[in-house]
Amino acid sequence: MGFTTVMITSGPNLYLPKRARSFHLPIRCLSSSSLSVSSQPSKSTQFDLKTYWTGLMAEIDQKLEEAIPVKYPEQIYEAMRYSVLAKGAKRAPPVMCVAACELFGGSRLAAFPTACALEMVHAASLIHDDLPCMDDDSVRRGQPSNHTIYGVDMAILAGDALFPLGFRHIVTHTPTEIVPEARILRVVTEIARTVGSTGMAAGQFLDLKGGPNSVDFIQEKKFGTMSECSAVCGGLLAGAEHDEIERLRRYGRAVGVLYEVVNDVMEAKLKEKENTENSQKKGKSYVSLYGVEKAMEVVEELRTQAKNELDGFSKYGESVVPLYSFVDYATDRGFDVDDLSQ
């Protein structure tokens, strides 16, 4: 099958490649620590994303600590807290949610309950992804995966418990004097769609059972949907208009896939540099199917797509800069987010 570019669509339909496309995009070398695919000027050059991210992480970490106290039966809560409060957690979903909410003038007070819920849902999905019957990963963020510490049975229960806890946290902690109940309902619906049979579950299913021509759908649903949901929820909380929500949807999805493709490219280049065995991780990716060069071309397309969507928010001035900076970070990795939680 010929290589085709990823299509970041706005609907739930499965995308299957129809014909191969030629690429004529600037490609540069990838180092083991960063990726540079374009010399185009950036709107986020002067923005200190590291400081912004660090400040938000500290607030989010504290609220997550409070949101998951240890109760009876203690072991389930301990397993839940192990993954949600793990050192090295990047907090990307909640940070993007807050940034999108602030773009439209929303407050952090309005966004934090949903931001915490997104982290709970994200942690639950990672717990389940790591299981032996799924991606079979024994390490997560440099630490043993949940099931290697607590056992497969407890890991399944911890993930199962985190999903509804996230929904409950939104409903019980979002101040209705700031966020109307109708918006809260839309946020809950958006997250439910994200984790369900048309979202991450569908992506995981095809990662396990799909053929090579399902890679676009897998990347979009398994990795793009969480980022998409985070951006959309922030906009919903702040009362963004329908066309603005759809821009956020396309932007978030592109950034989510972009981040994962860059991860795969960096991993492949590191293995090549260290002359290690070419043992690709379980799952389907652009790198494993088409190689590093073509995957880097996808990176450039996704970066352009994401920034093109943000150009539609120019009327909000500097408030959109954090969202631009996430695109550049996803591509270039200007700092190590793992260090922010130390």
Short mmCIF file of C-alpha atoms in Angstrom, two decimals:
data_model
loop_
_atom_site.label_atom_id
_atom_site.label_comp_id
_atom_site.label_asym_id
_atom_site.label_seq_id
_atom_site.Cartn_x
_atom_site.Cartn_y
_atom_site.Cartn_z
CA MET A 1 0.00 0.00 0.00
CA GLY A 2 1.29 3.47 -0.83
CA PHE A 3 1.92 5.99 1.91
CA THR A 4 -0.87 8.51 2.40
CA THR A 5 -1.10 11.59 4.56
CA VAL A 6 -3.15 11.52 7.74
CA MET A 7 -6.47 13.30 7.45
CA ILE A 8 -7.70 15.02 10.58
CA THR A 9 -11.44 14.97 10.07
CA SER A 10 -14.21 16.58 12.07
CA GLY A 11 -16.64 13.67 12.22
CA PRO A 12 -16.71 10.19 13.75
CA ASN A 13 -16.41 8.31 10.47
CA LEU A 14 -13.56 5.93 9.79
CA TYR A 15 -11.01 7.32 7.38
CA LEU A 16 -9.34 4.85 5.07
CA PRO A 17 -6.71 5.94 2.54
CA LYS A 18 -7.93 6.02 -1.04
CA ARG A 19 -4.82 6.89 -2.95
CA ALA A 20 -1.21 7.73 -2.33
CA ARG A 21 -0.06 11.34 -2.28
CA SER A 22 3.32 12.80 -3.05
CA PHE A 23 5.02 14.99 -0.46
CA HIS A 24 7.04 18.11 -1.23
CA LEU A 25 7.65 19.45 2.26
CA PRO A 26 10.92 20.63 3.85
CA ILE A 27 12.49 17.84 5.92
CA ARG A 28 15.38 18.27 8.34
CA CYS A 29 17.33 15.95 10.57
CA LEU A 30 15.90 14.80 13.89
CA SER A 31 18.15 14.78 16.94
CA SER A 32 17.54 12.48 19.89
CA SER A 33 16.11 15.34 21.92
CA SER A 34 14.21 17.56 19.51
CA LEU A 35 12.59 17.76 16.12
CA SER A 36 12.90 20.67 13.71
CA VAL A 37 10.84 20.37 10.59
CA SER A 38 10.31 23.94 9.57
CA SER A 39 11.92 27.35 9.85
CA GLN A 40 8.60 29.21 9.68
CA PRO A 41 8.28 32.06 12.21
CA SER A 42 6.28 31.17 15.31
CA LYS A 43 3.64 33.26 17.07
CA SER A 44 4.70 31.63 20.35
CA THR A 45 8.41 32.50 20.20
CA GLN A 46 8.23 34.99 23.07
CA PHE A 47 5.79 33.01 25.20
CA ASP A 48 7.25 31.19 28.21
CA LEU A 49 5.37 27.91 27.92
CA LYS A 50 7.53 26.23 30.55
CA THR A 51 6.55 28.75 33.23
CA TYR A 52 2.89 28.67 32.17
CA TRP A 53 2.82 24.86 32.21
CA THR A 54 4.67 24.60 35.54
CA GLY A 55 2.29 26.98 37.27
CA LEU A 56 -0.78 25.14 36.03
CA MET A 57 0.67 21.74 36.92
CA ALA A 58 1.20 22.80 40.53
CA GLU A 59 -2.43 23.89 40.84
CA ILE A 60 -3.77 20.81 39.06
CA ASP A 61 -1.63 18.42 41.11
CA GLN A 62 -3.01 19.90 44.33
CA LYS A 63 -6.60 19.62 43.15
CA LEU A 64 -6.08 16.02 42.00
CA GLU A 65 -4.60 15.16 45.39
CA GLU A 66 -7.77 16.47 47.02
CA ALA A 67 -10.06 14.83 44.47
CA ILE A 68 -8.91 11.23 45.14
CA PRO A 69 -8.61 10.73 48.91
CA VAL A 70 -7.97 7.20 50.13
CA LYS A 71 -11.23 5.56 51.24
CA TYR A 72 -12.46 2.03 51.79
CA PRO A 73 -11.56 -0.25 50.04
CA GLU A 74 -8.13 1.35 50.30
CA GLN A 75 -6.31 -0.69 47.68
CA ILE A 76 -8.51 0.52 44.83
CA TYR A 77 -7.89 4.14 45.78
CA GLU A 78 -4.18 3.50 46.17
CA ALA A 79 -4.07 2.02 42.67
CA MET A 80 -6.05 4.97 41.31
CA ARG A 81 -3.75 7.49 42.98
CA TYR A 82 -0.65 5.63 41.82
CA SER A 83 -1.43 6.41 38.19
CA VAL A 84 -3.18 9.78 38.50
CA LEU A 85 -0.57 11.30 40.84
CA ALA A 86 2.42 9.61 39.20
CA LYS A 87 5.64 11.59 39.09
CA GLY A 88 6.38 12.46 35.48
CA ALA A 89 2.72 12.97 34.52
CA LYS A 90 2.70 15.80 31.97
CA ARG A 91 -0.86 17.01 32.69
CA ALA A 92 -1.25 17.86 29.01
CA PRO A 93 -5.06 17.31 28.85
CA PRO A 94 -5.87 19.59 31.82
CA VAL A 95 -3.37 22.26 30.75
CA MET A 96 -4.86 22.39 27.25
CA CYS A 97 -8.37 22.54 28.70
CA VAL A 98 -7.49 25.53 30.88
CA ALA A 99 -5.70 27.29 28.02
CA ALA A 100 -8.71 26.85 25.71
CA CYS A 101 -11.07 28.11 28.41
CA GLU A 102 -8.91 31.19 29.04
CA LEU A 103 -8.80 31.91 25.30
CA PHE A 104 -12.48 32.87 25.45
CA GLY A 105 -12.27 34.71 28.74
CA GLY A 106 -13.21 31.79 30.99
CA SER A 107 -11.70 31.44 34.45
CA ARG A 108 -9.52 28.69 35.85
CA LEU A 109 -12.03 28.22 38.63
CA ALA A 110 -14.55 27.17 35.98
CA ALA A 111 -12.07 24.90 34.19
CA PHE A 112 -10.30 23.07 37.02
CA PRO A 113 -12.97 20.43 37.79
CA THR A 114 -13.12 19.38 34.14
CA ALA A 115 -9.32 19.62 33.87
CA CYS A 116 -8.98 17.18 36.78
CA ALA A 117 -11.59 14.88 35.28
CA LEU A 118 -9.70 14.81 31.99
CA GLU A 119 -6.55 13.72 33.85
CA MET A 120 -8.51 10.97 35.61
CA VAL A 121 -9.91 9.74 32.31
CA HIS A 122 -6.49 9.94 30.67
CA ALA A 123 -4.88 7.97 33.52
CA ALA A 124 -7.62 5.33 33.31
CA SER A 125 -7.06 4.90 29.59
CA LEU A 126 -3.31 4.48 30.14
CA ILE A 127 -3.87 1.89 32.87
CA HIS A 128 -6.02 -0.15 30.51
CA ASP A 129 -3.73 0.38 27.50
CA ASP A 130 -0.78 -1.03 29.45
CA LEU A 131 -2.55 -4.29 30.33
CA PRO A 132 -1.06 -7.54 28.95
CA CYS A 133 -4.16 -8.10 26.81
CA MET A 134 -3.80 -4.64 25.25
CA ASP A 135 -0.44 -2.95 24.58
CA ASP A 136 1.36 -5.09 27.18
CA ASP A 137 3.62 -2.37 28.61
CA SER A 138 5.33 -3.00 31.95
CA VAL A 139 6.64 0.58 32.27
CA ARG A 140 4.79 3.90 32.20
CA ARG A 141 6.56 7.27 32.62
CA GLY A 142 9.69 5.53 33.78
CA GLN A 143 7.86 3.66 36.56
CA PRO A 144 6.24 0.21 36.70
CA SER A 145 2.82 0.17 35.08
CA ASN A 146 -0.17 -0.05 37.36
CA HIS A 147 -0.80 -3.75 36.77
CA THR A 148 2.80 -4.69 37.56
CA ILE A 149 2.38 -3.16 41.02
CA TYR A 150 -1.23 -3.95 41.90
CA GLY A 151 -2.00 -6.86 39.57
CA VAL A 152 -4.14 -7.03 36.47
CA ASP A 153 -7.40 -7.39 38.40
CA MET A 154 -6.81 -4.31 40.54
CA ALA A 155 -5.57 -2.27 37.57
CA ILE A 156 -8.79 -2.99 35.69
CA LEU A 157 -10.84 -1.94 38.72
CA ALA A 158 -8.77 1.22 39.22
CA GLY A 159 -9.34 2.25 35.60
CA ASP A 160 -13.03 1.39 35.83
CA ALA A 161 -13.36 3.53 38.97
CA LEU A 162 -11.53 6.55 37.54
CA PHE A 163 -13.86 6.99 34.56
CA PRO A 164 -17.05 7.62 36.58
CA LEU A 165 -15.14 9.54 39.26
CA GLY A 166 -14.13 12.02 36.57
CA PHE A 167 -17.74 12.56 35.50
CA ARG A 168 -18.90 12.94 39.10
CA HIS A 169 -16.13 15.43 39.83
CA ILE A 170 -17.28 17.68 36.99
CA VAL A 171 -20.91 17.63 38.11
CA THR A 172 -20.22 18.16 41.82
CA HIS A 173 -17.36 20.66 41.64
CA THR A 174 -18.06 22.94 38.67
CA PRO A 175 -19.56 26.19 40.03
CA THR A 176 -22.94 26.59 38.32
CA GLU A 177 -22.95 30.31 39.05
CA ILE A 178 -20.02 30.54 36.58
CA VAL A 179 -20.80 27.67 34.20
CA PRO A 180 -24.46 27.04 33.29
CA GLU A 181 -25.66 23.48 33.74
CA ALA A 182 -26.29 23.15 30.00
CA ARG A 183 -22.58 23.69 29.33
CA ILE A 184 -21.63 21.17 32.01
CA LEU A 185 -23.87 18.60 30.34
CA ARG A 186 -22.18 19.24 26.99
CA VAL A 187 -18.77 18.74 28.61
CA VAL A 188 -19.82 15.41 30.16
CA THR A 189 -21.24 14.32 26.81
CA GLU A 190 -18.02 15.27 25.02
CA ILE A 191 -15.87 13.22 27.40
CA ALA A 192 -18.24 10.24 27.18
CA ARG A 193 -17.97 10.34 23.39
CA THR A 194 -14.19 10.53 23.64
CA VAL A 195 -13.70 7.42 25.74
CA GLY A 196 -16.44 5.35 24.12
CA SER A 197 -16.95 3.13 21.10
CA THR A 198 -16.54 6.00 18.63
CA GLY A 199 -13.45 7.37 20.38
CA MET A 200 -10.49 5.86 22.21
CA ALA A 201 -12.07 2.42 22.53
CA ALA A 202 -12.46 2.26 18.76
CA GLY A 203 -8.84 3.31 18.26
CA GLN A 204 -7.61 0.66 20.69
CA PHE A 205 -9.74 -2.00 19.01
CA LEU A 206 -8.30 -1.32 15.56
CA ASP A 207 -4.79 -1.06 17.01
CA LEU A 208 -5.27 -4.65 18.13
CA LYS A 209 -7.36 -6.03 15.26
CA GLY A 210 -7.14 -3.62 12.31
CA GLY A 211 -5.00 -3.88 9.21
CA PRO A 212 -2.27 -1.50 7.99
CA ASN A 213 -4.78 0.73 6.22
CA SER A 214 -6.39 1.61 9.57
CA VAL A 215 -3.36 3.52 10.87
CA ASP A 216 -4.96 6.94 10.24
CA PHE A 217 -8.04 6.03 12.24
CA ILE A 218 -5.95 4.52 15.04
CA GLN A 219 -3.74 7.58 15.41
CA GLU A 220 -6.73 9.93 15.29
CA LYS A 221 -8.83 8.03 17.82
CA LYS A 222 -6.23 6.58 20.14
CA PHE A 223 -4.04 9.68 20.39
CA GLY A 224 -5.82 12.63 18.79
CA THR A 225 -9.18 12.30 20.50
CA MET A 226 -7.96 13.04 24.04
CA SER A 227 -6.30 16.26 22.95
CA GLU A 228 -9.34 17.16 20.88
CA CYS A 229 -11.63 16.62 23.87
CA SER A 230 -9.41 18.72 26.15
CA ALA A 231 -9.48 21.72 23.82
CA VAL A 232 -13.20 21.39 23.11
CA CYS A 233 -14.12 21.10 26.80
CA GLY A 234 -12.23 24.30 27.57
CA GLY A 235 -14.15 26.10 24.85
CA LEU A 236 -17.48 24.69 25.98
CA LEU A 237 -16.93 25.80 29.57
CA ALA A 238 -16.21 29.35 28.40
CA GLY A 239 -19.22 29.51 26.09
CA ALA A 240 -17.41 29.47 22.73
CA GLU A 241 -19.52 29.59 19.58
CA HIS A 242 -20.19 26.48 17.48
CA ASP A 243 -17.69 27.36 14.74
CA GLU A 244 -15.07 28.10 17.40
CA ILE A 245 -15.68 24.73 19.04
CA GLU A 246 -15.18 23.00 15.70
CA ARG A 247 -11.91 24.89 15.17
CA LEU A 248 -10.76 23.73 18.61
CA ARG A 249 -11.80 20.19 17.72
CA ARG A 250 -9.67 20.10 14.58
CA TYR A 251 -6.79 21.87 16.31
CA GLY A 252 -6.75 19.54 19.32
CA ARG A 253 -6.95 16.41 17.19
CA ALA A 254 -4.05 17.53 15.03
CA VAL A 255 -1.89 18.34 18.07
CA GLY A 256 -2.63 14.99 19.70
CA VAL A 257 -1.62 12.99 16.65
CA LEU A 258 1.34 15.30 16.05
CA TYR A 259 2.68 14.66 19.55
CA GLU A 260 2.46 10.90 19.16
CA VAL A 261 4.05 10.81 15.69
CA VAL A 262 6.97 12.88 16.98
CA ASN A 263 7.33 10.47 19.92
CA ASP A 264 7.53 7.54 17.51
CA VAL A 265 10.07 9.31 15.29
CA MET A 266 12.27 10.25 18.24
CA GLU A 267 12.18 6.70 19.54
CA ALA A 268 13.13 5.29 16.14
CA LYS A 269 15.99 7.75 15.71
CA LEU A 270 17.30 7.02 19.20
CA LYS A 271 17.32 3.29 18.51
CA GLU A 272 19.10 3.94 15.23
CA LYS A 273 21.73 6.11 16.95
CA GLU A 274 22.36 3.54 19.67
CA ASN A 275 22.32 0.66 17.18
CA THR A 276 19.73 -1.15 19.26
CA GLU A 277 17.46 -3.86 17.96
CA ASN A 278 14.68 -2.51 15.76
CA SER A 279 11.95 -3.80 18.06
CA GLN A 280 9.03 -1.50 17.44
CA LYS A 281 6.56 -1.19 20.27
CA LYS A 282 3.31 -3.06 19.88
CA GLY A 283 0.80 -1.17 17.78
CA LYS A 284 0.51 0.54 14.42
CA SER A 285 2.24 3.85 13.72
CA TYR A 286 3.39 5.87 10.70
CA VAL A 287 7.00 5.12 11.60
CA SER A 288 6.54 1.36 11.84
CA LEU A 289 4.56 1.21 8.60
CA TYR A 290 6.24 3.85 6.43
CA GLY A 291 9.54 4.86 8.01
CA VAL A 292 10.93 7.98 9.64
CA GLU A 293 11.14 10.24 6.58
CA LYS A 294 7.50 9.89 5.64
CA ALA A 295 6.43 10.21 9.27
CA MET A 296 8.31 13.50 9.48
CA GLU A 297 6.35 14.76 6.51
CA VAL A 298 3.15 13.93 8.39
CA VAL A 299 4.54 15.96 11.31
CA GLU A 300 4.89 19.03 9.12
CA GLU A 301 1.38 18.66 7.73
CA LEU A 302 -0.13 18.27 11.19
CA ARG A 303 1.77 21.27 12.51
CA THR A 304 0.47 23.38 9.65
CA GLN A 305 -3.10 22.12 10.12
CA ALA A 306 -3.08 22.95 13.83
CA LYS A 307 -1.73 26.48 13.34
CA ASN A 308 -4.12 27.17 10.48
CA GLU A 309 -7.02 26.44 12.83
CA LEU A 310 -5.63 28.83 15.44
CA ASP A 311 -5.32 31.60 12.87
CA GLY A 312 -9.11 31.79 13.05
CA PHE A 313 -8.83 33.05 16.64
CA SER A 314 -6.78 36.12 15.80
CA LYS A 315 -9.48 38.43 17.21
CA TYR A 316 -8.63 37.16 20.71
CA GLY A 317 -5.12 38.58 20.48
CA GLU A 318 -2.46 37.24 22.85
CA SER A 319 -4.91 34.85 24.54
CA VAL A 320 -4.37 32.34 21.73
CA VAL A 321 -0.58 32.26 22.12
CA PRO A 322 -0.51 29.36 24.64
CA LEU A 323 -2.34 27.16 22.12
CA TYR A 324 0.19 28.07 19.42
CA SER A 325 3.00 27.20 21.80
CA PHE A 326 1.60 23.70 22.36
CA VAL A 327 1.95 23.04 18.63
CA ASP A 328 5.60 24.08 18.64
CA TYR A 329 6.28 22.09 21.80
CA ALA A 330 4.66 18.97 20.36
CA THR A 331 7.03 19.24 17.40
CA ASP A 332 10.28 20.61 18.83
CA ARG A 333 10.23 19.55 22.53
CA GLY A 334 12.00 22.72 23.66
CA PHE A 335 12.05 21.45 27.26
CA ASP A 336 11.38 18.19 29.08
CA VAL A 337 7.92 18.24 30.64
CA ASP A 338 8.93 15.29 32.84
CA ASP A 339 11.26 17.68 34.69
CA LEU A 340 8.40 20.03 35.58
CA SER A 341 6.92 17.64 38.13
CA GLN A 342 10.17 17.08 40.00
#
